[in-house]
CSV table of C-alpha atoms in Angstrom, one decimal:
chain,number,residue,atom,x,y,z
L,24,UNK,CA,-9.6,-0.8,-53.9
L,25,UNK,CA,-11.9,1.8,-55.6
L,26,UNK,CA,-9.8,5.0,-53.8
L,27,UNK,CA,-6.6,3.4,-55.6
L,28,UNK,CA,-5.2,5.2,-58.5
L,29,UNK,CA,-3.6,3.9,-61.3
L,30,UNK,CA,-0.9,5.6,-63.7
L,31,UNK,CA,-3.4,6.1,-67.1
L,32,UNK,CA,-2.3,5.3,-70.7
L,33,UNK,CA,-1.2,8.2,-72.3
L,34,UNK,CA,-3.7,9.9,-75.1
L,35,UNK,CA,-1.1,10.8,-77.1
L,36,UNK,CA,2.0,9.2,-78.3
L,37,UNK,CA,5.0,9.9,-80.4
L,38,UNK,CA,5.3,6.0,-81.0
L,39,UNK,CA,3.7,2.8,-79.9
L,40,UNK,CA,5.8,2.5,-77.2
L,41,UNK,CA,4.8,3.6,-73.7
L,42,UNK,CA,7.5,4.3,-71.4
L,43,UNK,CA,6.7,2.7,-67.7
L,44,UNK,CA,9.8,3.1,-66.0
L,45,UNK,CA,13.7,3.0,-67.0
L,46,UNK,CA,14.3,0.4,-69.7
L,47,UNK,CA,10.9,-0.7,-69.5
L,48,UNK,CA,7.8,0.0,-72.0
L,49,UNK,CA,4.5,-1.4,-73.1
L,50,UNK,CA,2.7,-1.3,-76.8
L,51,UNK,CA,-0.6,-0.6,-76.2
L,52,UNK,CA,-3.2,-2.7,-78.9
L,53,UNK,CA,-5.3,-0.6,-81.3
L,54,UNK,CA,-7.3,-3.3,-81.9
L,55,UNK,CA,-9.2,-5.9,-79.4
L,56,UNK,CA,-8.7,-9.8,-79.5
L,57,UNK,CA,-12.8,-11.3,-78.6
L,58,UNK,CA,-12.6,-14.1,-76.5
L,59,UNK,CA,-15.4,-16.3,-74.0
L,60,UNK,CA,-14.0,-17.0,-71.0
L,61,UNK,CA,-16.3,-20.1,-69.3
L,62,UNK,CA,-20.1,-18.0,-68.1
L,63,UNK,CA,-19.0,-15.3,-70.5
L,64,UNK,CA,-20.7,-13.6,-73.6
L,65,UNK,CA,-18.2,-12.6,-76.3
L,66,UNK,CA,-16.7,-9.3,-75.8
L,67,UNK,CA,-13.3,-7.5,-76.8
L,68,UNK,CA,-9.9,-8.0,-75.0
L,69,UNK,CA,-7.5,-5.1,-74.7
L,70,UNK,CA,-4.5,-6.0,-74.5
L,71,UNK,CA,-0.8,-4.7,-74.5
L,72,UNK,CA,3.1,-6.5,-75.3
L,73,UNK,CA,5.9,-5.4,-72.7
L,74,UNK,CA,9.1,-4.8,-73.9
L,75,UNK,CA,12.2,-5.0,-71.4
L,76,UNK,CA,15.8,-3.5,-72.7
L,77,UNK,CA,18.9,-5.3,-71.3
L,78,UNK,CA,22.1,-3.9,-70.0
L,79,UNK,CA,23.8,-5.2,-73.8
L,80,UNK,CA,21.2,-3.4,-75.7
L,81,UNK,CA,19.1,-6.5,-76.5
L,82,UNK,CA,15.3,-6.6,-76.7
L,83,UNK,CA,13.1,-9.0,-74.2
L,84,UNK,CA,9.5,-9.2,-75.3
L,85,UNK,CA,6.4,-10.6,-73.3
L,86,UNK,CA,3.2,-11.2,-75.0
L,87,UNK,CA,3.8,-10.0,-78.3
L,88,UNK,CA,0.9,-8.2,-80.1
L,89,UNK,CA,0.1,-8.2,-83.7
L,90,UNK,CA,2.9,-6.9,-85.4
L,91,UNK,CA,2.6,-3.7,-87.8
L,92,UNK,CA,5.5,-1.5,-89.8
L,93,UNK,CA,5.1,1.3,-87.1
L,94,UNK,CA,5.8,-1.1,-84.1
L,95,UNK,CA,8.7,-2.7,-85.8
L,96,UNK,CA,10.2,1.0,-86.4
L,97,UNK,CA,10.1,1.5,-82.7
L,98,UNK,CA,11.1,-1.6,-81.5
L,99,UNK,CA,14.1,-1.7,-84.3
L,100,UNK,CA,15.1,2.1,-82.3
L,101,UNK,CA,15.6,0.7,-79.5
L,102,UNK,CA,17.7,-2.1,-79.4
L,103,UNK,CA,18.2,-5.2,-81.0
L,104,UNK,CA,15.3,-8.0,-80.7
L,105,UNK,CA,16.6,-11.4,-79.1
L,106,UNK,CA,14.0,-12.9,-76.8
L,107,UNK,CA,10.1,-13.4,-77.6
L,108,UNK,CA,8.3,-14.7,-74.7
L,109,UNK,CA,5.2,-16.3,-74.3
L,110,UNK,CA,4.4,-16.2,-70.5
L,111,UNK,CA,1.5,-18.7,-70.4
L,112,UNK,CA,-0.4,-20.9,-73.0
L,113,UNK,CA,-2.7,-18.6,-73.9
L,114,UNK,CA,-0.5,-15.8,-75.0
L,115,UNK,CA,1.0,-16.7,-78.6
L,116,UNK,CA,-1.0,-15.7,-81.0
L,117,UNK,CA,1.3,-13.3,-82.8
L,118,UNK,CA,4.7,-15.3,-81.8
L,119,UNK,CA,4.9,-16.4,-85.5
L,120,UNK,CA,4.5,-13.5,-87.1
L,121,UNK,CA,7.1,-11.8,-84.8
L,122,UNK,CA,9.8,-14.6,-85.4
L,123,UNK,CA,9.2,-14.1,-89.6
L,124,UNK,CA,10.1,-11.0,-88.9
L,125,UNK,CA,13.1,-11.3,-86.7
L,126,UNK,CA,14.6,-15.2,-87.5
L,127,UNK,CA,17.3,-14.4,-84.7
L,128,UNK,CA,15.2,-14.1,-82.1
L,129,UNK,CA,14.8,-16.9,-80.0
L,130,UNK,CA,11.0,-18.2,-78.5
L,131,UNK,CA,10.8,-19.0,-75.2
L,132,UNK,CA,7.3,-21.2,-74.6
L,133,UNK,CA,5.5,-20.9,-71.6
L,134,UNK,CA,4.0,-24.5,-70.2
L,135,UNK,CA,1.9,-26.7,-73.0
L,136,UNK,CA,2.4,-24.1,-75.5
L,137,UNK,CA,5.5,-26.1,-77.4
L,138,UNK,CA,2.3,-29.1,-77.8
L,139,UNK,CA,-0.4,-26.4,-79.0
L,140,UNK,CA,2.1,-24.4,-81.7
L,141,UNK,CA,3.7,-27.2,-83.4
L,142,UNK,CA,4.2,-24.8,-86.6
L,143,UNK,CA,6.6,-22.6,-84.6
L,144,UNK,CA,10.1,-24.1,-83.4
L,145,UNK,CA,10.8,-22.8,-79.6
L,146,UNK,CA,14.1,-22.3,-78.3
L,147,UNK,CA,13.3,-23.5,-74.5
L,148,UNK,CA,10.6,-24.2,-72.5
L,149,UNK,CA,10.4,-21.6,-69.3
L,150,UNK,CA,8.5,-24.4,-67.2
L,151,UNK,CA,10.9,-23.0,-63.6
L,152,UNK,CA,11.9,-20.2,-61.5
L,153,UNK,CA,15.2,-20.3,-62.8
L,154,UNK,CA,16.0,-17.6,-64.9
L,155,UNK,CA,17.9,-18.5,-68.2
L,156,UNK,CA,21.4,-17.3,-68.0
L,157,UNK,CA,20.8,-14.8,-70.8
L,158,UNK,CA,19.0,-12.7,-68.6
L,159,UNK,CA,19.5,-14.4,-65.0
L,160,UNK,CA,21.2,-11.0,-64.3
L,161,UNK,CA,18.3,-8.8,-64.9
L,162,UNK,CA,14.9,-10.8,-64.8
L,163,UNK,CA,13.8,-12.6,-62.6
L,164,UNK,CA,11.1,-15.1,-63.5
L,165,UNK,CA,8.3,-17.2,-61.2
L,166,UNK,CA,5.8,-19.8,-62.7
L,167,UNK,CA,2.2,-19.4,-61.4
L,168,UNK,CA,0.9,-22.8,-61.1
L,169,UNK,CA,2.1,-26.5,-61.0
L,170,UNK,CA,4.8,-26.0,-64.0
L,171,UNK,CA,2.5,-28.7,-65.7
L,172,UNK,CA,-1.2,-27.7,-65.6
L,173,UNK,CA,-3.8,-26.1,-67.7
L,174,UNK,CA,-3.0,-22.6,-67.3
L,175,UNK,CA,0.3,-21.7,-65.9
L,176,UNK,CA,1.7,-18.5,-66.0
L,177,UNK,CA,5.4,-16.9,-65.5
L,178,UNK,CA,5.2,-13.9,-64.3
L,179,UNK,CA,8.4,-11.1,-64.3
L,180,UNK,CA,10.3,-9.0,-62.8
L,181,UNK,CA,12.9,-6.5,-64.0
L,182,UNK,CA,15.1,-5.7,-61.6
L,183,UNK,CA,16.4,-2.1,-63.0
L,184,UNK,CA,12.9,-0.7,-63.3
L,185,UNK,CA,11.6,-2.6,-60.0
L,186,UNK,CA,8.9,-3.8,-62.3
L,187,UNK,CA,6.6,-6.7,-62.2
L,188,UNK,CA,4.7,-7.9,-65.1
L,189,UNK,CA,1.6,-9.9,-64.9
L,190,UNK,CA,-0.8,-11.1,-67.7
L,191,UNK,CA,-4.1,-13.5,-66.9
L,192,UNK,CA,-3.5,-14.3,-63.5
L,193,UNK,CA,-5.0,-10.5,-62.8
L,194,UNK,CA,-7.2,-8.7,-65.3
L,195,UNK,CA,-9.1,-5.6,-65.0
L,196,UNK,CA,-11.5,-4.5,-67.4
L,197,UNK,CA,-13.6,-1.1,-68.4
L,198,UNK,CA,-17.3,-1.8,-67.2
L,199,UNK,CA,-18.5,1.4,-69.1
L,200,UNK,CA,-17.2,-0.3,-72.8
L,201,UNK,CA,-19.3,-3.5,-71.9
L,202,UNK,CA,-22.8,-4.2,-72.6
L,203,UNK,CA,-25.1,-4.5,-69.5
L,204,UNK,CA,-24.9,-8.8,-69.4
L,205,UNK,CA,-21.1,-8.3,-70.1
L,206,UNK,CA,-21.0,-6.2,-67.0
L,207,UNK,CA,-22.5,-8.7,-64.4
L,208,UNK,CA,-21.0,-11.8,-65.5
L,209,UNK,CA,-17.6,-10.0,-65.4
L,210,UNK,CA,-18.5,-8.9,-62.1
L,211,UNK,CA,-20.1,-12.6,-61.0
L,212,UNK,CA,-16.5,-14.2,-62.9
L,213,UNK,CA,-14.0,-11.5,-60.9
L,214,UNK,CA,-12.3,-9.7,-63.7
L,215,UNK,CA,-12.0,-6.4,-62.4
L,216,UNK,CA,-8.7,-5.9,-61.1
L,217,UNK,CA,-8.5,-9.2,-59.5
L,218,UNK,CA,-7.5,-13.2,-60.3
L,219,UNK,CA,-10.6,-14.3,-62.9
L,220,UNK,CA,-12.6,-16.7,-61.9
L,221,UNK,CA,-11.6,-19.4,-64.8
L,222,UNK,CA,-7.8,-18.9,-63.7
L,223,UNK,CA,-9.1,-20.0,-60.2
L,224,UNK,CA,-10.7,-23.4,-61.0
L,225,UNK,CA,-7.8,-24.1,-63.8
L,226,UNK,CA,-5.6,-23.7,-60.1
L,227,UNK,CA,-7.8,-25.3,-57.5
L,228,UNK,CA,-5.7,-27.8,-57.1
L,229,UNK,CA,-2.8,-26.2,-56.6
L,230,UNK,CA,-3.4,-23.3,-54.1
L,231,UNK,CA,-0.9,-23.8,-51.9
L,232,UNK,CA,1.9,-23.6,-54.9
L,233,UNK,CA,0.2,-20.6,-55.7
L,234,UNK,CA,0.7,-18.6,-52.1
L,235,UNK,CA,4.1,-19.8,-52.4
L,236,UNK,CA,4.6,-18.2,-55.9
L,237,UNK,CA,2.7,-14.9,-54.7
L,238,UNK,CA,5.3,-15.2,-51.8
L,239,UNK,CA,8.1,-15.1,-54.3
L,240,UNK,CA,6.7,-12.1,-56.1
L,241,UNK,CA,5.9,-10.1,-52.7
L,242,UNK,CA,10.1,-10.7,-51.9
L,243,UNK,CA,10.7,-8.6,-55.0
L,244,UNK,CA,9.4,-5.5,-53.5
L,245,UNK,CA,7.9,-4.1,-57.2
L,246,UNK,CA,7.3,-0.2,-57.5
L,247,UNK,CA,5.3,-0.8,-60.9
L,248,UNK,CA,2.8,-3.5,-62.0
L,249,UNK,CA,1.8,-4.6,-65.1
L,250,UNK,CA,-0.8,-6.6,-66.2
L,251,UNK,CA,-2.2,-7.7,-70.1
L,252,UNK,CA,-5.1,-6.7,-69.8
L,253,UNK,CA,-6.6,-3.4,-68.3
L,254,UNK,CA,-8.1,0.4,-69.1
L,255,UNK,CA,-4.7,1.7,-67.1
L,256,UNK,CA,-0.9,1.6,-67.7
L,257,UNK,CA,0.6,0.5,-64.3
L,258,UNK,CA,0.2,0.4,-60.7
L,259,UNK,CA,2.9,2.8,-59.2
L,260,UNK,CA,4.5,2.6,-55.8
L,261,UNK,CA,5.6,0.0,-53.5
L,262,UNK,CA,2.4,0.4,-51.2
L,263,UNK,CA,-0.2,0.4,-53.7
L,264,UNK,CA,1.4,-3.0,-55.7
L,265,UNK,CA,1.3,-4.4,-52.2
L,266,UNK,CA,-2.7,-3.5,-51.8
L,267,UNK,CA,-3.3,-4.2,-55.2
L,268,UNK,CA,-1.8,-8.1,-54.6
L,269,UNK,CA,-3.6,-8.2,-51.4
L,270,UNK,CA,-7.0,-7.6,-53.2
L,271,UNK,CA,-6.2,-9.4,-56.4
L,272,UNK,CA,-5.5,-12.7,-54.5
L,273,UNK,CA,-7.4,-12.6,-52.0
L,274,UNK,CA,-8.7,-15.9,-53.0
L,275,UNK,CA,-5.6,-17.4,-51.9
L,276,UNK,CA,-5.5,-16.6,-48.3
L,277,UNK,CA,-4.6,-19.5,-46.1
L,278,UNK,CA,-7.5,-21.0,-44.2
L,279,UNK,CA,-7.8,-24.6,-42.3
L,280,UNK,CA,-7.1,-27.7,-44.4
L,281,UNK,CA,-10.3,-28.9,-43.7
L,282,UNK,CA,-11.6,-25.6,-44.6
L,283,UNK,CA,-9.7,-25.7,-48.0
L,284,UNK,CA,-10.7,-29.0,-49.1
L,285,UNK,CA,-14.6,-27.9,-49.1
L,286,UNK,CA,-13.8,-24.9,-51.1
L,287,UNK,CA,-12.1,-26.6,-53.6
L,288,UNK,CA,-14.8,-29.8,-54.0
L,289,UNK,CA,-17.3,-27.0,-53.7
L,290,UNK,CA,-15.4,-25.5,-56.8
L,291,UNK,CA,-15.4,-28.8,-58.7
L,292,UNK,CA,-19.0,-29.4,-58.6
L,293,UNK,CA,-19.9,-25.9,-59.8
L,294,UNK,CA,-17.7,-26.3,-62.7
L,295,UNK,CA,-18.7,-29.4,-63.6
L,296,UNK,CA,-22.4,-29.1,-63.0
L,297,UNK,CA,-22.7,-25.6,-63.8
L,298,UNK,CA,-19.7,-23.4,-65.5
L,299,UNK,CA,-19.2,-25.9,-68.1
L,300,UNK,CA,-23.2,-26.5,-69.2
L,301,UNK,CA,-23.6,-22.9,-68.6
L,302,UNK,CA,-20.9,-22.5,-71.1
L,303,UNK,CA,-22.0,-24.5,-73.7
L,304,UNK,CA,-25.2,-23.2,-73.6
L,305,UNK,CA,-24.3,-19.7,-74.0
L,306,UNK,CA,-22.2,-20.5,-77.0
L,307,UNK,CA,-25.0,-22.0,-78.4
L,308,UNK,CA,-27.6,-19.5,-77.9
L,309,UNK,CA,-24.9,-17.0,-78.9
L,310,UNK,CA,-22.9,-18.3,-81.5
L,311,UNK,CA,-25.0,-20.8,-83.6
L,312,UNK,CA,-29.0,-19.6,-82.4
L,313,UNK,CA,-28.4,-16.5,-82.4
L,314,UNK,CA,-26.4,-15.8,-85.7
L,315,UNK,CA,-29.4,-17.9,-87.5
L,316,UNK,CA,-32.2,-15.7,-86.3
L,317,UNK,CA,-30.6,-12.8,-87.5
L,318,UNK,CA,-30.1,-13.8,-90.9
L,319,UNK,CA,-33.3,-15.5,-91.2
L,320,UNK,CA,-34.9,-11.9,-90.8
């Protein structure tokens, strides 16, 4: 994995908008969102929305990020906004903000999300790998997970641009911007350019719906990958998206039944005995002790 290249984000450009491939771009974040994921210390997230233009000229958008007057310029040049897309429970923070601003948009929940944002009014549910007939034509769609657990996620793929997008089942993350802890425990939780650790045990359950899903999303044969979160734009070509899967999931690959029942009570009993202690008592030490002290002197 370490002699594989990845397209970079440009240094400079004309817009917020980064072209990927044909009718497909990304808006790069300026600014970080700071999140603990479980064994974690707080550090910042970058992020990035993906914008998909459809054959009629209408805007599909996954992941929105916080909206400014410069990325509504660009977006308003390109087309015309219909479809805001959350593509997992986790990803909505800046749904509301985007549907003030465009009221005929329509917002499409990911899995659990409709319960968790009871201020915003979705249009549908995308809990299948049915594609809604709006865009059945162009995108195809597959959901990550049971359709009803913790963390599902629906994952893309644009047919023109022979793109797939991907947004917390992979992450990858600049070690050199982290602080030496930050460093290990996102080497110890797997968050460089591979399936984190957290989105593992949210799935332990469900492996086997999993390897089918990563099936579905080998079939497509993608020339570009996205993901959310990482210090590149895209993985390019059909060979390397094919290693880069390999490596990412290789937590998925099939072994005995017998075999895969240990793993996952082996799993359980870490998370229960140690992630989710371990958790709470870094948030204490971090986020409550911590802040004290520093006042106090």
């Amino acid at each position: 994995m370490q002699t594989q290249t990845f397209r970079p984000i440009p240094n400079e450009n004309k817009s917020g908008l980064t072209k990927v491939a044909t009718n497909i771009w990304t808006i790069e974040a300026p600014d970080c969102i700071c999140y603990r994921p479980p064994m974690q210390p707080r550090y910042p997230y970058t992020h990035r929305a993906v914008v998909i233009r459809l054959k009629d000229n209408s805007l599909f958008i996954i992941s929105p990020i916080r909206l400014t007057n410069d990325i509504r310029a660009d977006i308003d040049a390109l087309g015309t906004l219909k479809y805001i897309v959350s593509p997992n429970n986790i990803h909505h923070l800046h749904m509301g903000g985007w549907s003030q601003a465009y009221p005929d948009a329509k917002l499409y929940a990911s899995p659990r999300l409709d319960s968790k944002r009871k201020d915003l009014t979705f249009y549908k549910t995308l809990s299948t790998d049915e594609p809604e007939p709006e865009w059945k034509d162009e995108i195809d769609q597959c959901v990550f997970g049971s359709g009803n657990g913790f963390v599902d996620e629906i994952v893309f793929f644009h047919h023109e641009s022979n793109t797939v997008v991907f947004t917390d089942m992979i992450m990858d993350f600049d070690s050199a911007a982290f602080s030496s802890i930050s460093r290990v425990t996102a080497q110890l939780n797997q968050m460089y350019k591979h399936t984190p650790r957290g989105m593992q045990l949210a799935n332990m359950f469900n492996r086997e719906s999993l390897r089918n899903s990563l099936n579905t999303v080998r079939s497509w044969g993608a020339e570009h990958l996205i993901v959310a979160h990482s210090p590149w734009l895209c993985v390019d070509g059909k060979e390397e998206v094919t290693k880069f899967l390999d490596f990412a999931f290789d937590w998925l690959t099939p072994r005995p039944t017998i075999v895969e029942a240990a793993i996952t009570a082996v799993w359980f009993l870490v998370a229960l005995l140690i992630i989710l202690p371990g958790h709470a008592l870094i948030v204490l030490i971090l986020d409550i002790v911590y802040p004290k002290l520093i006042k106090q002197n």
